[in-house]
Amino acid sequence: AQSVTQPDIHITVSEGASLELRCNYSYGATPYLFWYVQSPGQGLQLLLKYFSGDTLVQGIKGFEAEFKRSQSSFNLRKPSVHWSDAAEYFCAVGAYNTDKLIFGTGTRLQVFP
Amino acid sequence: EAGVTQFPSHSVIEKGQTVTLRCDPISGHDNLYWYRRVMGKEIKFLLHFVKESKQDESGMPNNRFLAERTGGTYSTLKVQPAELEDSGVYFCASSQAVAANTGELFFGEGSRLTVL
């Protein structure tokens, strides 16, 4: 069965520091992978997605993620975090023949000035 | 353009009562999804509508949950009777294409349900 693991429940970084949020997935074939962000008082918003091709994908707000098949990972990165990046981040996996996304438990990011 | 709207934003009810959550998707989006997040857990799929038809309701927890989408526009999710374990945030999302094809789900802010 498909599953997504986000090992870090809560991460705190200083503004301007680099960021990496971890995501591991379990799926038999090539997965479709997504990162969503939920800012306070808002719904989830798609940051980026990987379907195929280049394993390094660029998203909105300066985020990127790298698909590593050998590690079953799809970690989210940002070189310099801004205070407005404080939010909860969700990794998700989908499959071509299903219409549902499987989400992880989320990672809450706190940014200190 | 209006986004996905959900009502109410927060509902507090007692065990055994009934609650109805409403979702208005983005206009023109045929696909409508309900998800639920229990405190500290993952966001779990409940069901998927294509227009007014239930495409997949494999995530519905039990028969106390009833979802409808009359006329293929807004959707309601009724919980009757509510139990303590039903507490959580219920998210609605909509899309033009199915979720796994594009990943571009547009989410509402969620309806927080607290069952006492």
mmCIF file of N, CA and C in Angstrom, chain B residues 23-112:
data_model
loop_
_atom_site.group_PDB
_atom_site.id
_atom_site.type_symbol
_atom_site.label_atom_id
_atom_site.label_comp_id
_atom_site.label_asym_id
_atom_site.label_seq_id
_atom_site.Cartn_x
_atom_site.Cartn_y
_atom_site.Cartn_z
ATOM 1 N N CYS B 23 -19.494 22.464 1.414
ATOM 2 C CA CYS B 23 -18.356 22.871 0.592
ATOM 3 C C CYS B 23 -18.854 23.421 -0.732
ATOM 4 N N ASP B 24 -18.388 24.607 -1.071
ATOM 5 C CA ASP B 24 -18.651 25.180 -2.392
ATOM 6 C C ASP B 24 -17.339 25.168 -3.176
ATOM 7 N N PRO B 25 -17.256 24.341 -4.212
ATOM 8 C CA PRO B 25 -16.004 24.263 -4.976
ATOM 9 C C PRO B 25 -15.840 25.472 -5.885
ATOM 10 N N ILE B 26 -14.689 25.534 -6.521
ATOM 11 C CA ILE B 26 -14.475 26.555 -7.529
ATOM 12 C C ILE B 26 -15.407 26.277 -8.705
ATOM 13 N N SER B 27 -16.015 27.322 -9.209
ATOM 14 C CA SER B 27 -16.970 27.167 -10.293
ATOM 15 C C SER B 27 -16.322 26.477 -11.497
ATOM 16 N N GLY B 28 -17.021 25.465 -12.008
ATOM 17 C CA GLY B 28 -16.505 24.745 -13.175
ATOM 18 C C GLY B 28 -15.666 23.531 -12.843
ATOM 19 N N HIS B 29 -15.340 23.338 -11.588
ATOM 20 C CA HIS B 29 -14.561 22.164 -11.187
ATOM 21 C C HIS B 29 -15.507 20.975 -10.998
ATOM 22 N N ASP B 30 -15.332 19.972 -11.845
ATOM 23 C CA ASP B 30 -16.187 18.790 -11.756
ATOM 24 C C ASP B 30 -15.782 17.867 -10.604
ATOM 25 N N ASN B 31 -14.485 17.893 -10.266
ATOM 26 C CA ASN B 31 -13.986 16.985 -9.239
ATOM 27 C C ASN B 31 -14.022 17.650 -7.873
ATOM 28 N N LEU B 32 -14.600 16.955 -6.919
ATOM 29 C CA LEU B 32 -14.686 17.470 -5.555
ATOM 30 C C LEU B 32 -14.292 16.361 -4.606
ATOM 31 N N TYR B 33 -13.427 16.690 -3.666
ATOM 32 C CA TYR B 33 -12.881 15.708 -2.722
ATOM 33 C C TYR B 33 -13.146 16.165 -1.290
ATOM 34 N N TRP B 34 -13.353 15.195 -0.445
ATOM 35 C CA TRP B 34 -13.376 15.434 0.993
ATOM 36 C C TRP B 34 -12.207 14.672 1.613
ATOM 37 N N TYR B 35 -11.498 15.382 2.499
ATOM 38 C CA TYR B 35 -10.406 14.798 3.267
ATOM 39 C C TYR B 35 -10.642 15.144 4.733
ATOM 40 N N ARG B 36 -9.993 14.395 5.606
ATOM 41 C CA ARG B 36 -10.115 14.671 7.030
ATOM 42 C C ARG B 36 -8.744 14.545 7.682
ATOM 43 N N ARG B 37 -8.504 15.447 8.632
ATOM 44 C CA ARG B 37 -7.288 15.349 9.420
ATOM 45 C C ARG B 37 -7.649 15.304 10.895
ATOM 46 N N VAL B 38 -7.350 14.178 11.499
ATOM 47 C CA VAL B 38 -7.495 14.047 12.946
ATOM 48 C C VAL B 38 -6.233 14.633 13.565
ATOM 49 N N MET B 39 -6.364 15.229 14.727
ATOM 50 C CA MET B 39 -5.258 15.935 15.383
ATOM 51 C C MET B 39 -3.935 15.165 15.317
ATOM 52 N N GLY B 40 -2.924 15.800 14.711
ATOM 53 C CA GLY B 40 -1.593 15.222 14.700
ATOM 54 C C GLY B 40 -1.388 14.084 13.719
ATOM 55 N N LYS B 41 -2.420 13.733 13.001
ATOM 56 C CA LYS B 41 -2.313 12.611 12.064
ATOM 57 C C LYS B 41 -2.237 13.121 10.622
ATOM 58 N N GLU B 42 -2.206 12.188 9.703
ATOM 59 C CA GLU B 42 -2.136 12.576 8.303
ATOM 60 C C GLU B 42 -3.501 13.029 7.800
ATOM 61 N N ILE B 43 -3.492 13.717 6.676
ATOM 62 C CA ILE B 43 -4.729 14.099 6.012
ATOM 63 C C ILE B 43 -5.209 12.879 5.223
ATOM 64 N N LYS B 44 -6.402 12.405 5.544
ATOM 65 C CA LYS B 44 -6.892 11.162 4.931
ATOM 66 C C LYS B 44 -8.034 11.414 3.963
ATOM 67 N N PHE B 45 -7.962 10.740 2.857
ATOM 68 C CA PHE B 45 -8.990 10.807 1.826
ATOM 69 C C PHE B 45 -10.294 10.200 2.339
ATOM 70 N N LEU B 46 -11.402 10.874 2.076
ATOM 71 C CA LEU B 46 -12.715 10.335 2.413
ATOM 72 C C LEU B 46 -13.457 9.892 1.150
ATOM 73 N N LEU B 47 -13.683 10.838 0.227
ATOM 74 C CA LEU B 47 -14.361 10.459 -1.009
ATOM 75 C C LEU B 47 -14.156 11.480 -2.103
ATOM 76 N N HIS B 48 -14.560 11.077 -3.296
ATOM 77 C CA HIS B 48 -14.352 11.860 -4.504
ATOM 78 C C HIS B 48 -15.638 11.861 -5.320
ATOM 79 N N PHE B 49 -16.085 13.052 -5.674
ATOM 80 C CA PHE B 49 -17.218 13.218 -6.584
ATOM 81 C C PHE B 49 -16.708 13.650 -7.947
ATOM 82 N N VAL B 50 -17.314 13.121 -8.996
ATOM 83 C CA VAL B 50 -17.191 13.703 -10.316
ATOM 84 C C VAL B 50 -18.586 14.194 -10.673
ATOM 85 N N LYS B 51 -18.714 15.484 -10.762
ATOM 86 C CA LYS B 51 -20.032 16.113 -10.866
ATOM 87 C C LYS B 51 -20.877 15.612 -9.694
ATOM 88 N N GLU B 52 -22.039 15.030 -9.956
ATOM 89 C CA GLU B 52 -22.874 14.612 -8.828
ATOM 90 C C GLU B 52 -22.675 13.158 -8.431
ATOM 91 N N SER B 53 -21.790 12.453 -9.142
ATOM 92 C CA SER B 53 -21.615 11.021 -8.891
ATOM 93 C C SER B 53 -20.435 10.758 -7.955
ATOM 94 N N LYS B 54 -20.628 9.798 -7.067
ATOM 95 C CA LYS B 54 -19.538 9.371 -6.197
ATOM 96 C C LYS B 54 -18.615 8.464 -6.989
ATOM 97 N N GLN B 55 -17.404 8.929 -7.217
ATOM 98 C CA GLN B 55 -16.429 8.164 -7.975
ATOM 99 C C GLN B 55 -15.714 7.140 -7.092
ATOM 100 N N ASP B 56 -15.459 7.557 -5.865
ATOM 101 C CA ASP B 56 -14.688 6.723 -4.944
ATOM 102 C C ASP B 56 -15.053 7.161 -3.532
ATOM 103 N N GLU B 57 -15.644 6.271 -2.772
ATOM 104 C CA GLU B 57 -15.957 6.608 -1.381
ATOM 105 C C GLU B 57 -15.292 5.615 -0.430
ATOM 106 N N SER B 58 -14.175 5.095 -0.859
ATOM 107 C CA SER B 58 -13.488 4.068 -0.086
ATOM 108 C C SER B 58 -12.935 4.574 1.238
ATOM 109 N N GLY B 59 -12.794 5.879 1.389
ATOM 110 C CA GLY B 59 -12.238 6.408 2.625
ATOM 111 C C GLY B 59 -13.274 6.786 3.678
ATOM 112 N N MET B 60 -14.528 6.651 3.360
ATOM 113 C CA MET B 60 -15.567 7.010 4.337
ATOM 114 C C MET B 60 -15.481 6.027 5.507
ATOM 115 N N PRO B 61 -15.428 6.547 6.728
ATOM 116 C CA PRO B 61 -15.160 5.689 7.891
ATOM 117 C C PRO B 61 -16.262 4.657 8.171
ATOM 118 N N ASN B 62 -17.512 5.062 8.036
ATOM 119 C CA ASN B 62 -18.634 4.165 8.351
ATOM 120 C C ASN B 62 -19.927 4.817 7.858
ATOM 121 N N ASN B 63 -21.037 4.148 8.122
ATOM 122 C CA ASN B 63 -22.298 4.631 7.576
ATOM 123 C C ASN B 63 -22.901 5.787 8.360
ATOM 124 N N ARG B 64 -22.167 6.308 9.322
ATOM 125 C CA ARG B 64 -22.634 7.525 9.982
ATOM 126 C C ARG B 64 -22.303 8.764 9.152
ATOM 127 N N PHE B 65 -21.506 8.572 8.140
ATOM 128 C CA PHE B 65 -21.087 9.670 7.266
ATOM 129 C C PHE B 65 -21.840 9.560 5.947
ATOM 130 N N LEU B 66 -22.447 10.683 5.546
ATOM 131 C CA LEU B 66 -23.179 10.718 4.283
ATOM 132 C C LEU B 66 -22.787 11.971 3.518
ATOM 133 N N ALA B 67 -22.293 11.776 2.315
ATOM 134 C CA ALA B 67 -21.904 12.902 1.473
ATOM 135 C C ALA B 67 -22.827 12.974 0.269
ATOM 136 N N GLU B 68 -23.161 14.188 -0.092
ATOM 137 C CA GLU B 68 -24.007 14.412 -1.256
ATOM 138 C C GLU B 68 -23.475 15.589 -2.059
ATOM 139 N N ARG B 69 -23.815 15.577 -3.322
ATOM 140 C CA ARG B 69 -23.442 16.690 -4.200
ATOM 141 C C ARG B 69 -24.551 16.846 -5.239
ATOM 142 N N THR B 70 -25.593 17.453 -4.786
ATOM 143 C CA THR B 70 -26.771 17.620 -5.618
ATOM 144 C C THR B 70 -26.490 18.584 -6.764
ATOM 145 N N GLY B 71 -26.813 18.149 -7.970
ATOM 146 C CA GLY B 71 -26.645 19.024 -9.124
ATOM 147 C C GLY B 71 -25.204 19.256 -9.515
ATOM 148 N N GLY B 72 -24.306 18.571 -8.878
ATOM 149 C CA GLY B 72 -22.901 18.706 -9.231
ATOM 150 C C GLY B 72 -22.271 20.017 -8.852
ATOM 151 N N THR B 73 -22.913 20.738 -7.926
ATOM 152 C CA THR B 73 -22.316 22.011 -7.504
ATOM 153 C C THR B 73 -21.728 21.855 -6.110
ATOM 154 N N TYR B 74 -22.422 22.408 -5.100
ATOM 155 C CA TYR B 74 -21.869 22.312 -3.751
ATOM 156 C C TYR B 74 -22.068 20.903 -3.204
ATOM 157 N N SER B 75 -21.340 20.604 -2.157
ATOM 158 C CA SER B 75 -21.426 19.283 -1.527
ATOM 159 C C SER B 75 -21.654 19.457 -0.027
ATOM 160 N N THR B 76 -22.316 18.475 0.549
ATOM 161 C CA THR B 76 -22.486 18.441 1.997
ATOM 162 C C THR B 76 -21.968 17.118 2.530
ATOM 163 N N LEU B 77 -21.459 17.168 3.740
ATOM 164 C CA LEU B 77 -21.001 15.980 4.445
ATOM 165 C C LEU B 77 -21.698 15.978 5.802
ATOM 166 N N LYS B 78 -22.558 14.993 5.987
ATOM 167 C CA LYS B 78 -23.324 14.911 7.221
ATOM 168 C C LYS B 78 -22.775 13.803 8.094
ATOM 169 N N VAL B 79 -22.655 14.090 9.375
ATOM 170 C CA VAL B 79 -22.224 13.082 10.337
ATOM 171 C C VAL B 79 -23.376 12.901 11.326
ATOM 172 N N GLN B 80 -23.924 11.665 11.363
ATOM 173 C CA GLN B 80 -25.099 11.415 12.180
ATOM 174 C C GLN B 80 -25.161 9.968 12.624
ATOM 175 N N PRO B 81 -25.113 9.686 13.922
ATOM 176 C CA PRO B 81 -24.808 10.586 15.015
ATOM 177 C C PRO B 81 -23.296 10.742 15.182
ATOM 178 N N ALA B 82 -22.876 11.892 15.638
ATOM 179 C CA ALA B 82 -21.442 12.135 15.792
ATOM 180 C C ALA B 82 -20.882 11.404 17.006
ATOM 181 N N GLU B 83 -19.655 10.914 16.853
ATOM 182 C CA GLU B 83 -18.923 10.268 17.924
ATOM 183 C C GLU B 83 -17.666 11.074 18.224
ATOM 184 N N LEU B 84 -17.066 10.804 19.376
ATOM 185 C CA LEU B 84 -15.878 11.558 19.790
ATOM 186 C C LEU B 84 -14.764 11.473 18.755
ATOM 187 N N GLU B 85 -14.592 10.295 18.160
ATOM 188 C CA GLU B 85 -13.479 10.102 17.230
ATOM 189 C C GLU B 85 -13.681 10.802 15.888
ATOM 190 N N ASP B 86 -14.838 11.423 15.716
ATOM 191 C CA ASP B 86 -15.084 12.163 14.478
ATOM 192 C C ASP B 86 -14.469 13.559 14.526
ATOM 193 N N SER B 87 -13.992 13.957 15.670
ATOM 194 C CA SER B 87 -13.365 15.277 15.799
ATOM 195 C C SER B 87 -12.162 15.381 14.884
ATOM 196 N N GLY B 88 -12.018 16.548 14.269
ATOM 197 C CA GLY B 88 -10.898 16.761 13.366
ATOM 198 C C GLY B 88 -11.213 17.922 12.437
ATOM 199 N N VAL B 89 -10.343 18.105 11.466
ATOM 200 C CA VAL B 89 -10.568 19.140 10.458
ATOM 201 C C VAL B 89 -10.944 18.459 9.154
ATOM 202 N N TYR B 90 -12.056 18.874 8.608
ATOM 203 C CA TYR B 90 -12.561 18.312 7.353
ATOM 204 C C TYR B 90 -12.257 19.296 6.230
ATOM 205 N N PHE B 91 -11.461 18.820 5.296
ATOM 206 C CA PHE B 91 -11.067 19.651 4.168
ATOM 207 C C PHE B 91 -11.858 19.245 2.929
ATOM 208 N N CYS B 92 -12.215 20.242 2.176
ATOM 209 C CA CYS B 92 -12.802 20.021 0.862
ATOM 210 C C CYS B 92 -11.811 20.556 -0.166
ATOM 211 N N ALA B 93 -11.726 19.883 -1.292
ATOM 212 C CA ALA B 93 -10.847 20.333 -2.365
ATOM 213 C C ALA B 93 -11.541 20.107 -3.699
ATOM 214 N N SER B 94 -11.188 20.915 -4.676
ATOM 215 C CA SER B 94 -11.764 20.716 -6.006
ATOM 216 C C SER B 94 -10.682 20.854 -7.057
ATOM 217 N N SER B 95 -10.965 20.291 -8.218
ATOM 218 C CA SER B 95 -10.027 20.383 -9.329
ATOM 219 C C SER B 95 -10.761 20.171 -10.637
ATOM 220 N N GLN B 96 -10.132 20.656 -11.730
ATOM 221 C CA GLN B 96 -10.709 20.403 -13.039
ATOM 222 C C GLN B 96 -10.414 18.978 -13.481
ATOM 223 N N ALA B 97 -9.186 18.535 -13.279
ATOM 224 C CA ALA B 97 -8.809 17.167 -13.637
ATOM 225 C C ALA B 97 -8.688 16.353 -12.369
ATOM 226 N N VAL B 98 -8.637 15.053 -12.496
ATOM 227 C CA VAL B 98 -8.509 14.220 -11.305
ATOM 228 C C VAL B 98 -7.181 14.489 -10.620
ATOM 229 N N ALA B 99 -7.166 14.292 -9.311
ATOM 230 C CA ALA B 99 -6.040 14.707 -8.487
ATOM 231 C C ALA B 99 -4.717 14.109 -8.923
ATOM 232 N N ALA B 100 -4.697 12.827 -9.184
ATOM 233 C CA ALA B 100 -3.429 12.166 -9.457
ATOM 234 C C ALA B 100 -2.859 12.558 -10.817
ATOM 235 N N ASN B 101 -3.666 13.094 -11.686
ATOM 236 C CA ASN B 101 -3.155 13.482 -12.993
ATOM 237 C C ASN B 101 -2.408 14.808 -12.954
ATOM 238 N N THR B 102 -2.834 15.694 -12.122
ATOM 239 C CA THR B 102 -2.216 17.018 -12.101
ATOM 240 C C THR B 102 -1.713 17.423 -10.727
ATOM 241 N N GLY B 103 -2.284 16.852 -9.686
ATOM 242 C CA GLY B 103 -1.902 17.234 -8.331
ATOM 243 C C GLY B 103 -2.402 18.593 -7.924
ATOM 244 N N GLU B 104 -3.047 19.297 -8.826
ATOM 245 C CA GLU B 104 -3.466 20.664 -8.516
ATOM 246 C C GLU B 104 -4.826 20.634 -7.853
ATOM 247 N N LEU B 105 -4.840 20.289 -6.589
ATOM 248 C CA LEU B 105 -6.056 20.360 -5.811
ATOM 249 C C LEU B 105 -6.135 21.743 -5.178
ATOM 250 N N PHE B 106 -7.311 22.337 -5.209
ATOM 251 C CA PHE B 106 -7.541 23.621 -4.562
ATOM 252 C C PHE B 106 -8.341 23.355 -3.291
ATOM 253 N N PHE B 107 -7.727 23.652 -2.164
ATOM 254 C CA PHE B 107 -8.326 23.319 -0.891
ATOM 255 C C PHE B 107 -9.046 24.510 -0.279
ATOM 256 N N GLY B 108 -10.092 24.188 0.467
ATOM 257 C CA GLY B 108 -10.704 25.174 1.334
ATOM 258 C C GLY B 108 -9.926 25.256 2.641
ATOM 259 N N GLU B 109 -10.353 26.158 3.512
ATOM 260 C CA GLU B 109 -9.641 26.351 4.774
ATOM 261 C C GLU B 109 -9.961 25.262 5.790
ATOM 262 N N GLY B 110 -10.962 24.475 5.504
ATOM 263 C CA GLY B 110 -11.310 23.389 6.405
ATOM 264 C C GLY B 110 -12.424 23.764 7.376
ATOM 265 N N SER B 111 -13.128 22.749 7.806
ATOM 266 C CA SER B 111 -14.140 22.893 8.860
ATOM 267 C C SER B 111 -13.671 22.082 10.051
ATOM 268 N N ARG B 112 -13.451 22.765 11.147
ATOM 269 C CA ARG B 112 -12.994 22.067 12.349
ATOM 270 C C ARG B 112 -14.207 21.577 13.118
#
